[in-house]
Tab-separated table of C-alpha atoms and ligand atoms in Angstrom:
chain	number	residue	atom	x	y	z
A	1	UNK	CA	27.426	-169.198	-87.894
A	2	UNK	CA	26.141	-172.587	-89.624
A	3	UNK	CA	26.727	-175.674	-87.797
A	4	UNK	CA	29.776	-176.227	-89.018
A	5	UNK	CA	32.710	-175.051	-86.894
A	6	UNK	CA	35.235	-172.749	-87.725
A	7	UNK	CA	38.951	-173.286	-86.341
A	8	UNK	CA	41.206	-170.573	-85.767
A	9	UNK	CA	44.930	-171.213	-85.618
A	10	UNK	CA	46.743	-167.945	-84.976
A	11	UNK	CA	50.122	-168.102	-86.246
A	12	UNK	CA	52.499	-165.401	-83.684
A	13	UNK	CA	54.824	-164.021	-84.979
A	14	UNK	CA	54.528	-160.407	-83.781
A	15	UNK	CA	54.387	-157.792	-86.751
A	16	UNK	CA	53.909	-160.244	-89.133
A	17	UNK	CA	51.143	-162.856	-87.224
A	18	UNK	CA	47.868	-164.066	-89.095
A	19	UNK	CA	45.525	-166.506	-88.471
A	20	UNK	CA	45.049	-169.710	-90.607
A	21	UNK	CA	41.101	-170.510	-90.424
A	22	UNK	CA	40.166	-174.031	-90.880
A	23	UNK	CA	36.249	-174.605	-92.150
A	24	UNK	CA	34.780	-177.190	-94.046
A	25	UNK	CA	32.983	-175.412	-96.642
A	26	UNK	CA	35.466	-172.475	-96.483
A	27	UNK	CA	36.344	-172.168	-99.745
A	28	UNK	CA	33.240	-170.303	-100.945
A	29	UNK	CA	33.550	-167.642	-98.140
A	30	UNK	CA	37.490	-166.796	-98.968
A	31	UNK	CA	35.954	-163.741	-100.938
A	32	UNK	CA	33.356	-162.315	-97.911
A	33	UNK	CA	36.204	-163.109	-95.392
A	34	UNK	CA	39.029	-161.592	-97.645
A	35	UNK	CA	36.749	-158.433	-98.079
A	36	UNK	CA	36.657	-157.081	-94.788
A	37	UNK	CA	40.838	-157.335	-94.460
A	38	UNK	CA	41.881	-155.170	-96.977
A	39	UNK	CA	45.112	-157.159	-97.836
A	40	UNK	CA	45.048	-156.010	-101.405
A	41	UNK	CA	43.115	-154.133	-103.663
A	42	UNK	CA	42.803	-156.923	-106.449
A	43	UNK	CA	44.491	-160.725	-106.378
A	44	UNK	CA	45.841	-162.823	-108.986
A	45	UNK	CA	44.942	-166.351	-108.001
A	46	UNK	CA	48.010	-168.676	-108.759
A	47	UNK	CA	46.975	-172.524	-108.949
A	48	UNK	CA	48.316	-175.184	-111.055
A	49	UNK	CA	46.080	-176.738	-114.213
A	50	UNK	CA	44.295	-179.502	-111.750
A	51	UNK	CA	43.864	-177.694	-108.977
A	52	UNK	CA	42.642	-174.552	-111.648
A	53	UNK	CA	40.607	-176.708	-112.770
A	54	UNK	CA	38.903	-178.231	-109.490
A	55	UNK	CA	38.764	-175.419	-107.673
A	56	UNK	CA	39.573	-171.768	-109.762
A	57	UNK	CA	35.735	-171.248	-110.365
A	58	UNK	CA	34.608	-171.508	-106.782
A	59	UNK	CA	37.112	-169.427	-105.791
A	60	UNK	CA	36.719	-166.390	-108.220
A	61	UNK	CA	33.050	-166.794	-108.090
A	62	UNK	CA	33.472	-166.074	-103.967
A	63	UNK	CA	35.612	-163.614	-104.584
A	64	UNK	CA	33.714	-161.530	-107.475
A	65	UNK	CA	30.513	-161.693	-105.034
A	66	UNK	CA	31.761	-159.670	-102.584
A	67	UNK	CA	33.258	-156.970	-105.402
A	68	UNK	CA	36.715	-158.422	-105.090
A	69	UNK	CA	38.501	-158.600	-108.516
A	70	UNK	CA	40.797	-161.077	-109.411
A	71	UNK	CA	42.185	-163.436	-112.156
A	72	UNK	CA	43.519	-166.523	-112.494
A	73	UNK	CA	47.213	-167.647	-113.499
A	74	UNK	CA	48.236	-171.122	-114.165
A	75	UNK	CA	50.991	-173.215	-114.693
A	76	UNK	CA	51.643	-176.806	-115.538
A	77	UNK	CA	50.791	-179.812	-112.172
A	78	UNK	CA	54.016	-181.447	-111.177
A	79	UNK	CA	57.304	-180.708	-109.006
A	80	UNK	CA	58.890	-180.506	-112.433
A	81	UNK	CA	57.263	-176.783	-112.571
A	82	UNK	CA	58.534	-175.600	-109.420
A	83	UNK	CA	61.568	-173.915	-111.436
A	84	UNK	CA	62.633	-169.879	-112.155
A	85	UNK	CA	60.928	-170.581	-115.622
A	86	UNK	CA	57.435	-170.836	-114.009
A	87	UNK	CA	58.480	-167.765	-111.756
A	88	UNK	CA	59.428	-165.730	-114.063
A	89	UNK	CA	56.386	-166.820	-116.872
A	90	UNK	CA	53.736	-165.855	-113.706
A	91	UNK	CA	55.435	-163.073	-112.765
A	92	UNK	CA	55.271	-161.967	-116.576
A	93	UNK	CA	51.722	-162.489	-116.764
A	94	UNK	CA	51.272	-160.271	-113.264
A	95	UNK	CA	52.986	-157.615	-115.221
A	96	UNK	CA	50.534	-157.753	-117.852
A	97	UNK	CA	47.804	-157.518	-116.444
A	98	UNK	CA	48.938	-154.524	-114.477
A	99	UNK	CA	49.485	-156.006	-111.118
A	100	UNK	CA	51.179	-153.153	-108.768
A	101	UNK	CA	52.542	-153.110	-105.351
A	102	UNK	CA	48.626	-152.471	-103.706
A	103	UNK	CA	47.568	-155.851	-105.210
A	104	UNK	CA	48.394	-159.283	-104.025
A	105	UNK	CA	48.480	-163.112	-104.587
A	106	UNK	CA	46.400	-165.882	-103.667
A	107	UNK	CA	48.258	-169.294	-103.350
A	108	UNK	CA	45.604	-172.005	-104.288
A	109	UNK	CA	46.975	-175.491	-104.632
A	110	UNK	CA	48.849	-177.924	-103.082
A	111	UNK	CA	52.820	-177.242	-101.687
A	112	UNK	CA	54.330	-176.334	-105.536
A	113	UNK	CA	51.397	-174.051	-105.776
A	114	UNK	CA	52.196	-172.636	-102.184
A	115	UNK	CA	56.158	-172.339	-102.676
A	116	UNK	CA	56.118	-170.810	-106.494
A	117	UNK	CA	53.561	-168.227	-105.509
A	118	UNK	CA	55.022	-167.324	-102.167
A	119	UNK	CA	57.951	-166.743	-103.715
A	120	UNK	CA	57.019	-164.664	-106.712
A	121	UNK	CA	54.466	-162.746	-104.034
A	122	UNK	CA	58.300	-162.220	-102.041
A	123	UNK	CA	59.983	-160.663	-104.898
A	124	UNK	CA	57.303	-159.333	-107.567
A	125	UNK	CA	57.722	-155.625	-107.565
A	126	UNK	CA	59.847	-156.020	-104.211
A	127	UNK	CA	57.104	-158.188	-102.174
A	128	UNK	CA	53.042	-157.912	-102.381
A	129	UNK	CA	51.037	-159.365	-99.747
A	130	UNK	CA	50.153	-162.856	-100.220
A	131	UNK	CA	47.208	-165.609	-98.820
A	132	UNK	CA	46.935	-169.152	-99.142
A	133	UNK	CA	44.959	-171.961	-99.980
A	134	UNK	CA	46.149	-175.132	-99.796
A	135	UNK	CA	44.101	-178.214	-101.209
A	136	UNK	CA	46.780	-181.181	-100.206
A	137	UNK	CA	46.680	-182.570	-97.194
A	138	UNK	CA	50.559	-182.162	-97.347
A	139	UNK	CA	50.355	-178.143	-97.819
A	140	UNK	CA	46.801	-178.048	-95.397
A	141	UNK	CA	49.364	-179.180	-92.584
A	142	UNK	CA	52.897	-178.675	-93.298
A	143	UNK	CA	53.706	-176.174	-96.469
A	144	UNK	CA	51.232	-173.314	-96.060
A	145	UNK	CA	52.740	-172.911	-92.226
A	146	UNK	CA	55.815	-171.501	-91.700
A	147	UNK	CA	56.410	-168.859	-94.458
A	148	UNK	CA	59.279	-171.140	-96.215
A	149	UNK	CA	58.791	-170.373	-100.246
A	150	UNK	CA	60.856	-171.222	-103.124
A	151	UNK	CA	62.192	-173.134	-106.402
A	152	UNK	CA	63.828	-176.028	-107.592
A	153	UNK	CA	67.389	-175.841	-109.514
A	154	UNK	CA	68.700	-178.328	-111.497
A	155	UNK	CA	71.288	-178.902	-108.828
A	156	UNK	CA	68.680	-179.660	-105.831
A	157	UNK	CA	65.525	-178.875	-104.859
A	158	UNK	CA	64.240	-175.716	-102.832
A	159	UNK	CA	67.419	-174.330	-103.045
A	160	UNK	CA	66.411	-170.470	-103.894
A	161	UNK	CA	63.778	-169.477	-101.976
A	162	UNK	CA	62.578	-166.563	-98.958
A	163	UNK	CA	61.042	-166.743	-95.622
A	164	UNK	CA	58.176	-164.807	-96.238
A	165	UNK	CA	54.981	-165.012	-94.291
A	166	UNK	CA	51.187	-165.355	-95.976
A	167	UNK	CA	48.755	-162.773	-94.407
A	168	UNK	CA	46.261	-165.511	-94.143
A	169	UNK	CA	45.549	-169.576	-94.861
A	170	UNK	CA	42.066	-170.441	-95.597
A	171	UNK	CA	42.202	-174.472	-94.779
A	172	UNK	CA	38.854	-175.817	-96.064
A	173	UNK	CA	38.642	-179.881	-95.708
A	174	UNK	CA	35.970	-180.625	-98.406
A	175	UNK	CA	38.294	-180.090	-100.929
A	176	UNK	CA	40.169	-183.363	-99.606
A	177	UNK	CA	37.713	-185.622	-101.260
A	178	UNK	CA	38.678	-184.962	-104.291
A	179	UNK	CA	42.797	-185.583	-104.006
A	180	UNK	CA	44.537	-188.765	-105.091
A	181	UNK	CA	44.870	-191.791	-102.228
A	182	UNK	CA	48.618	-191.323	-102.549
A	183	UNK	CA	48.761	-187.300	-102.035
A	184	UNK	CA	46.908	-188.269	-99.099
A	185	UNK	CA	49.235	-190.755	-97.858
A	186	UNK	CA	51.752	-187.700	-98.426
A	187	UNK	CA	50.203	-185.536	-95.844
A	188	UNK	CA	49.830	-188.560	-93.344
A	189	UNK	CA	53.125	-189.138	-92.971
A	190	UNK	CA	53.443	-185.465	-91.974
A	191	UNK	CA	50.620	-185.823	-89.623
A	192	UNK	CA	52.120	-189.105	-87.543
A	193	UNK	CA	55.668	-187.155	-87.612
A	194	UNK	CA	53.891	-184.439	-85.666
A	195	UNK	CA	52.263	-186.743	-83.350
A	196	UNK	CA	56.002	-188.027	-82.630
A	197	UNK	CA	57.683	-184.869	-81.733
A	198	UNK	CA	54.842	-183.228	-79.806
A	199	UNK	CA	51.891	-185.034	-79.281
A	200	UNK	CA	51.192	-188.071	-77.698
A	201	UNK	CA	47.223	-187.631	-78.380
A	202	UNK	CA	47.074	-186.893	-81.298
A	203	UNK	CA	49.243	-190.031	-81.748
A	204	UNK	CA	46.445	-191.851	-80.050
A	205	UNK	CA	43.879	-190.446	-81.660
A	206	UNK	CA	45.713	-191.692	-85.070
A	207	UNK	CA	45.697	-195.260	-83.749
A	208	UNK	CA	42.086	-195.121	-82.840
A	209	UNK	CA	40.482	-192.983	-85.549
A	210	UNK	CA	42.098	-194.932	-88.343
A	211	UNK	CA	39.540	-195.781	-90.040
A	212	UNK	CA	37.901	-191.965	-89.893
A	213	UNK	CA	40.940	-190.649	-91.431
A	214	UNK	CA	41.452	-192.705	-94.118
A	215	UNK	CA	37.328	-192.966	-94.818
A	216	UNK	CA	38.162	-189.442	-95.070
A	217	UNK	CA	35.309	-188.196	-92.415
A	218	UNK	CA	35.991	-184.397	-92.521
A	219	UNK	CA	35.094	-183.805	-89.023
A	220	UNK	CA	38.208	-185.760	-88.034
A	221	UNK	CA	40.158	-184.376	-90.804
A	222	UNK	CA	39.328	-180.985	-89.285
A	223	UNK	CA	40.689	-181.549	-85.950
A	224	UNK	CA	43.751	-183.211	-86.995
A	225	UNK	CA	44.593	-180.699	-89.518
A	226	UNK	CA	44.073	-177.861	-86.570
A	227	UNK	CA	45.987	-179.569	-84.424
A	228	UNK	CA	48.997	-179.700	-87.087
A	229	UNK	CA	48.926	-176.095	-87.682
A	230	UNK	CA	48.717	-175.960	-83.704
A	231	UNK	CA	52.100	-177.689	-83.159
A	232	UNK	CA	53.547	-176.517	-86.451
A	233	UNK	CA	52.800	-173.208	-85.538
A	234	UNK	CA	54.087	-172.760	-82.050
A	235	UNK	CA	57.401	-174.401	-83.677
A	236	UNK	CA	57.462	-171.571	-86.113
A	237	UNK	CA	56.606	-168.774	-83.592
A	238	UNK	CA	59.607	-170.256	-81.289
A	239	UNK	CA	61.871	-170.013	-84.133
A	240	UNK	CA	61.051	-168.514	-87.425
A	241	UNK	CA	64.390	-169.159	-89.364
A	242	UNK	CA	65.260	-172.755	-88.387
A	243	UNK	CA	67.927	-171.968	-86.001
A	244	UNK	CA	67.007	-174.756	-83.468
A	245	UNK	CA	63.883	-175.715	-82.288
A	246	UNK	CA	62.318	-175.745	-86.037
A	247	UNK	CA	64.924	-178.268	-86.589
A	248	UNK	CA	62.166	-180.936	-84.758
A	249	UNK	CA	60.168	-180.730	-87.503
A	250	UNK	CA	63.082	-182.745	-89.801
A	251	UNK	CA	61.653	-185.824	-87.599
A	252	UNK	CA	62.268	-188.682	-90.418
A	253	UNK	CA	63.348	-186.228	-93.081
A	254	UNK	CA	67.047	-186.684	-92.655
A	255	UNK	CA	67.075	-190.370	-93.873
A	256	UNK	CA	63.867	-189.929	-95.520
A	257	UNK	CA	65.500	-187.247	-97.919
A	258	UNK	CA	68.699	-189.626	-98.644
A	259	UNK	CA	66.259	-192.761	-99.222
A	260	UNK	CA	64.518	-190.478	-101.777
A	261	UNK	CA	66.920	-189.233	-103.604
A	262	UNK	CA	68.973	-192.317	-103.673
A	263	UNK	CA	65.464	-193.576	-105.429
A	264	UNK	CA	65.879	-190.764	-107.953
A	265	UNK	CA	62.737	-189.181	-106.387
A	266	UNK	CA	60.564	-192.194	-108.081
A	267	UNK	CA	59.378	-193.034	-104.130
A	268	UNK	CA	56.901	-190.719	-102.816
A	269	UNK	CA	57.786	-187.848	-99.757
A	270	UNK	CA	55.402	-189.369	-97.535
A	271	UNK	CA	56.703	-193.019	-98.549
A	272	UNK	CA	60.492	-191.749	-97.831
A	273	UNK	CA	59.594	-189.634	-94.638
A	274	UNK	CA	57.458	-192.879	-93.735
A	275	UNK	CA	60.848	-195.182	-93.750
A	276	UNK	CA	62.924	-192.222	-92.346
A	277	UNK	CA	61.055	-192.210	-89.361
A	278	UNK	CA	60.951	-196.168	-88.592
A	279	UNK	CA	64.694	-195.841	-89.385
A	280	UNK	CA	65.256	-193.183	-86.690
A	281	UNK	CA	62.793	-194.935	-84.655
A	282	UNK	CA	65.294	-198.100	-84.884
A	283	UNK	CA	68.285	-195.834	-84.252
A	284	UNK	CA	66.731	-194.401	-80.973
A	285	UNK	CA	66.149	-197.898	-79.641
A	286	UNK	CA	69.532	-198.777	-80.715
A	287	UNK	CA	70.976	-196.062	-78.328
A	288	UNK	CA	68.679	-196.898	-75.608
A	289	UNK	CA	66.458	-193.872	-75.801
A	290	UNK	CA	63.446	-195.140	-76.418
A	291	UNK	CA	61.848	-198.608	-75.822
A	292	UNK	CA	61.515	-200.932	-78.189
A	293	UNK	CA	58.255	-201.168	-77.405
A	294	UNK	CA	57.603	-197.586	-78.269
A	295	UNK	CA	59.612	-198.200	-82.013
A	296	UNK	CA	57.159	-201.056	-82.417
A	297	UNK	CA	54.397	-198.986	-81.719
A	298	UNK	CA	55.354	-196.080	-84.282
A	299	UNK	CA	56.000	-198.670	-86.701
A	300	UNK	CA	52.746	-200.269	-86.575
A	301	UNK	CA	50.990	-196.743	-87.100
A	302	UNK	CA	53.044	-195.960	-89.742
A	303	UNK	CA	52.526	-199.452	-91.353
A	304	UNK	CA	48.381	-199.495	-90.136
A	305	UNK	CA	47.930	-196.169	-92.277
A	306	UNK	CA	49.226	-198.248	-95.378
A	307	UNK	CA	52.951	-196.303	-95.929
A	308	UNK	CA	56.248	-198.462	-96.009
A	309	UNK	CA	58.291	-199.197	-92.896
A	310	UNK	CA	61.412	-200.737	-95.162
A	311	UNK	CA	64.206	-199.288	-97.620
A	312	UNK	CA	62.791	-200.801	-101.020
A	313	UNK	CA	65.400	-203.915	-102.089
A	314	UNK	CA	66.397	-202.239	-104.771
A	315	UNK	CA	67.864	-198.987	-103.463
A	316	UNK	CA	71.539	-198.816	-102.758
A	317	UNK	CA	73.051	-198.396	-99.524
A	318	UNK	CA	75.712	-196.745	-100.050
A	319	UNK	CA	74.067	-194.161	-102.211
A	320	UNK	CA	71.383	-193.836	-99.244
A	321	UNK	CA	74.749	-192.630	-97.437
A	322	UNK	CA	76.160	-191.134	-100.080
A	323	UNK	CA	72.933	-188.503	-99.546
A	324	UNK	CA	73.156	-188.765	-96.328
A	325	UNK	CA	76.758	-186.529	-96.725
A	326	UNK	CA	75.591	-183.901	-98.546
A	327	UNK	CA	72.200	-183.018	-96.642
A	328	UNK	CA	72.327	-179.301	-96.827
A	329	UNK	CA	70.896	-178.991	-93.331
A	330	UNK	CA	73.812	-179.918	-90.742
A	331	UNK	CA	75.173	-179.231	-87.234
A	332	UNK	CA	79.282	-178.570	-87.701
A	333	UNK	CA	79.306	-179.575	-91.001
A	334	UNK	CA	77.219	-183.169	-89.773
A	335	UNK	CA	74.071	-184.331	-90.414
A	336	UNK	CA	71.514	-184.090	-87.272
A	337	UNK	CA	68.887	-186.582	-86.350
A	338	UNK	CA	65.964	-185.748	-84.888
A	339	UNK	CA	65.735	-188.783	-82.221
A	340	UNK	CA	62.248	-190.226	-80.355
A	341	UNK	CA	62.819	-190.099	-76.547
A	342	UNK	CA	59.105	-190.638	-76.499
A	343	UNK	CA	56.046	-190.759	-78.540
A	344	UNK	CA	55.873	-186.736	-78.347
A	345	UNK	CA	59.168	-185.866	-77.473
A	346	UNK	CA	62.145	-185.684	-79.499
A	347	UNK	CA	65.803	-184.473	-79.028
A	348	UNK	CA	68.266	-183.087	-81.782
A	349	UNK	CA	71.825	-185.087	-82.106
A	350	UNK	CA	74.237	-185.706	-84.858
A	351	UNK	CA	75.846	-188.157	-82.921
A	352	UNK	CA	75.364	-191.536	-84.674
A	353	UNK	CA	77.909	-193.677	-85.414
A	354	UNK	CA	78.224	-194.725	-89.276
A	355	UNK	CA	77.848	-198.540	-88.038
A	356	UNK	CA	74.955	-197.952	-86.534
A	357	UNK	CA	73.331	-196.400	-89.773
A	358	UNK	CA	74.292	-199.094	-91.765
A	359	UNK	CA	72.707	-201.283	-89.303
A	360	UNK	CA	69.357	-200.443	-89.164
A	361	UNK	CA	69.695	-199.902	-93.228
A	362	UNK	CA	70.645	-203.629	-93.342
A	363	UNK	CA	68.261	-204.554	-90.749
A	364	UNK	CA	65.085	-202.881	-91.771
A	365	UNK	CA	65.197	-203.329	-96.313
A	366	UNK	CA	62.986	-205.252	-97.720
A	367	UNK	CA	63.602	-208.224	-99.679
B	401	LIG	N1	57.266	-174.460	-97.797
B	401	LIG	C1	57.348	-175.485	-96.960
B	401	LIG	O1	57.514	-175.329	-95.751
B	401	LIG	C2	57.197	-176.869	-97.504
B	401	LIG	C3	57.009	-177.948	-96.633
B	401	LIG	C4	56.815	-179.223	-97.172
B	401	LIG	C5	56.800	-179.386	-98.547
B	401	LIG	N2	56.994	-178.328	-99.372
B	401	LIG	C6	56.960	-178.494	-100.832
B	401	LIG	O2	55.656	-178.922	-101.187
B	401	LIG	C7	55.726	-179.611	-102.434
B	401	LIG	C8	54.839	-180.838	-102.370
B	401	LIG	O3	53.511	-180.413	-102.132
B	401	LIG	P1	52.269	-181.339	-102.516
B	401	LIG	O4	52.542	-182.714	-102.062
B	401	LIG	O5	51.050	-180.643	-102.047
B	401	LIG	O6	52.362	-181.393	-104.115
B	401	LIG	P2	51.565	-180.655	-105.301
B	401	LIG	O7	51.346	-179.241	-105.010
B	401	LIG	O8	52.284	-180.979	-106.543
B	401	LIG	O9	50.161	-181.417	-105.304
B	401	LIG	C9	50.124	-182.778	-105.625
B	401	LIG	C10	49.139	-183.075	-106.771
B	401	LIG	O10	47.809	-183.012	-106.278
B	401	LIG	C11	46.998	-182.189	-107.115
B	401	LIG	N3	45.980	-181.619	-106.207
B	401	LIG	C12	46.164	-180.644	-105.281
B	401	LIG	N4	45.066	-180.507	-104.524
B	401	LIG	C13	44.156	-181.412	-104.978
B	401	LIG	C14	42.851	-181.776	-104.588
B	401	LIG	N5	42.259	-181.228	-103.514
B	401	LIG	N6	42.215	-182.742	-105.280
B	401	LIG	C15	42.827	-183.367	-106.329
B	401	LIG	N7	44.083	-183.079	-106.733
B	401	LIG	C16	44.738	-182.108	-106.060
B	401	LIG	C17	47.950	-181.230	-107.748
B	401	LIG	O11	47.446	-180.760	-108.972
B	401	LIG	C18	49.193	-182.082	-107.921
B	401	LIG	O12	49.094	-182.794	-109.143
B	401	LIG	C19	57.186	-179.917	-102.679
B	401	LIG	O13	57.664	-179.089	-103.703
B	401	LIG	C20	57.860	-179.559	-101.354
B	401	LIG	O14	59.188	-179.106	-101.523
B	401	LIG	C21	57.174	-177.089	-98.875
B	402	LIG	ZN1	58.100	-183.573	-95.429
């Protein structure tokens, strides 16, 4: 081994467990670690036309030195692509090229990249075996866990889609340098929400390695992300399907969903999840559950890693609750909020008075 460590996050989920390895560097030994697991005969990397560009040639070129064939299929960068079209384009071009059930997919991208080819790997030819990896910070710690795949509709996104579980994730940091401030601010808002529901250090270690994280040190980077897929993990081992304890990991998304779409998507996930969490944080403290002190605290991480703690002045309250009503994820027919009790402990309740939403949407908007 060189002297950079390698992380191993094993994902258990009995028949179907694999481990995601973390390694800075890792991307040119995906091929020489892929060999010696016979997951597939041949792969069809799937990455969209950025990321293909970036990081296809490194990729294939580990892959083809250890005798592993593969090709590359692309698609067009955006959430725009994450449609059936796109599905059912790649899955043509599988087709062509002669891709049968002893072959398999190799997710490399960010979280569209992750939840088109999961997907297609879920139904092409009835399911082939799939691996990821993911080059966001978003998909390094959140998408490329958990097994969720799927596609936009016109009518909402996500909305068709499998649980259906890669074989392995191949996290490699380095390739972090390269992605846009704001897709990074994307995955850190994902990375404080875990802190929240299940770790008080790593919460702590976000307030005092600030300036690591966002200087981008990989060393860091590497221990954070590990400790993501650590806590994401165990969620997803507990519960697989999102019948309950998976629900934890909505911390911030249940306003932070409304306030986006009520933006018509223009603010950013992070950005939304970001002022879905303060709001929450502000409900909690409302009801007594947590300390003000403690809100203050998650605000000022939130707001020290440069994402918004306010509802922009221009979006609409009552289209933020209009949202709010038609979250597909509810408990008897209400939406739940995942509520602080502590910085690493959360509790599940969708009792929260209408007043006391408005409140905290009046008290905490910009102006
Ligand atoms: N399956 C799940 O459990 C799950 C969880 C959370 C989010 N998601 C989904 O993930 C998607 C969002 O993922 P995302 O934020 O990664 O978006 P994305 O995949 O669109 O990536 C964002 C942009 O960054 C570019 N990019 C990727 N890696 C790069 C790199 N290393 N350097 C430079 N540019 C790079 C991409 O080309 C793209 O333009 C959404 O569709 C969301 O629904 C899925
Ligand atoms: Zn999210």
């Amino acid at each position: 081994m060189g002297l950079v460590e390698e992380r191993l996050v094993g994902v258990g989920l009995g028949e179907r467990a694999y481990e995601i390895v973390i390694r800075e560097g890792g991307l040119a030994e995906v091929g020489r670690d892929l060999s010696g697991l016979k997951i597939a005969r041949r792969f069809a990397v799937v990455a969209d036309d950025r990321v293909a560009a970036l990081f296809a040639a490194k990729l294939l070129e580990s892959l083809a030195a250890t005798g592993i064939k593969a090709e590359l299929l692309t698609f067009p960068h955006g959430e725009a692509a994450k449609n059936m079209a796109t599905v059912a384009e790649l899955a043509g071009g599988l087709a062509r090229s002669g891709l049968d059930r002893g072959d398999g997919l190799i997710a490399l991208g960010g979280g569209v990249s992750g939840d088109i080819c999961g997907f297609l790997a879920s139904i092409y030819m009835r399911g082939i075996p799939f691996v990821q990896v993911p080059t966001t910070l978003l998909a390094q710690v959140d998408s490329s866990v958990g097994g969720k795949t799927g596609v936009d509709i016109a009518e909402g996104k996500n909305l068709l889609g499998t649980f259906y579980q890669p074989r392995r994730v191949y996290i490699d940091p380095l390739v972090l340098l390269e992605l846009p401030a704001a897709e990074m601010l994307n995955g850190l808002a994902e990375v404080i929400k875990y802190g929240v529901i299940h770790d008080a250090e790593l919460f702590r270690e976000l307030e005092e390695w600030r300036e690591a994280v966002l200087a981008r040190d990989l060393t860091v980077l590497a221990q954070i992300i590990a400790r993501c897929c650590e806590i994401k993990a165990a969620v997803v081992a507990a519960d697989e399907r999102e019948a309950d304890l998976r629900r934890i990991l909505n911390f911030g998304h249940t306003l932070g969903h409304a306030v986006e779409a009520a933006s018509g998507y223009t603010l950013a996930h992070g950005s939304a999840v970001a002022i879905g969490m303060v709001l929450v944080g502000e409900i909690a403290a409302a009801k007594g559950l947590w300390s003000r002190g403690e809100a203050e605290r998650l605000r000022g991480l939130i707001s020290a890693y440069g994402l918004p703690v306010e509802v922009p002045a221009g979006l609409d309250r009552g289209a933020i609750k209009k949202y709010l009503k038609t979250d597909k994820k509810t408990v008897a027919g209400r939406p739940f909020f995942v509520l602080p009790v502590a910085i690493g402990k959360v509790i599940i309740s969708a009792e929260v008075p209408e007043e006391l939403i408005d409140q905290v949407l009046t008290d905490n908007r910009a102006n």
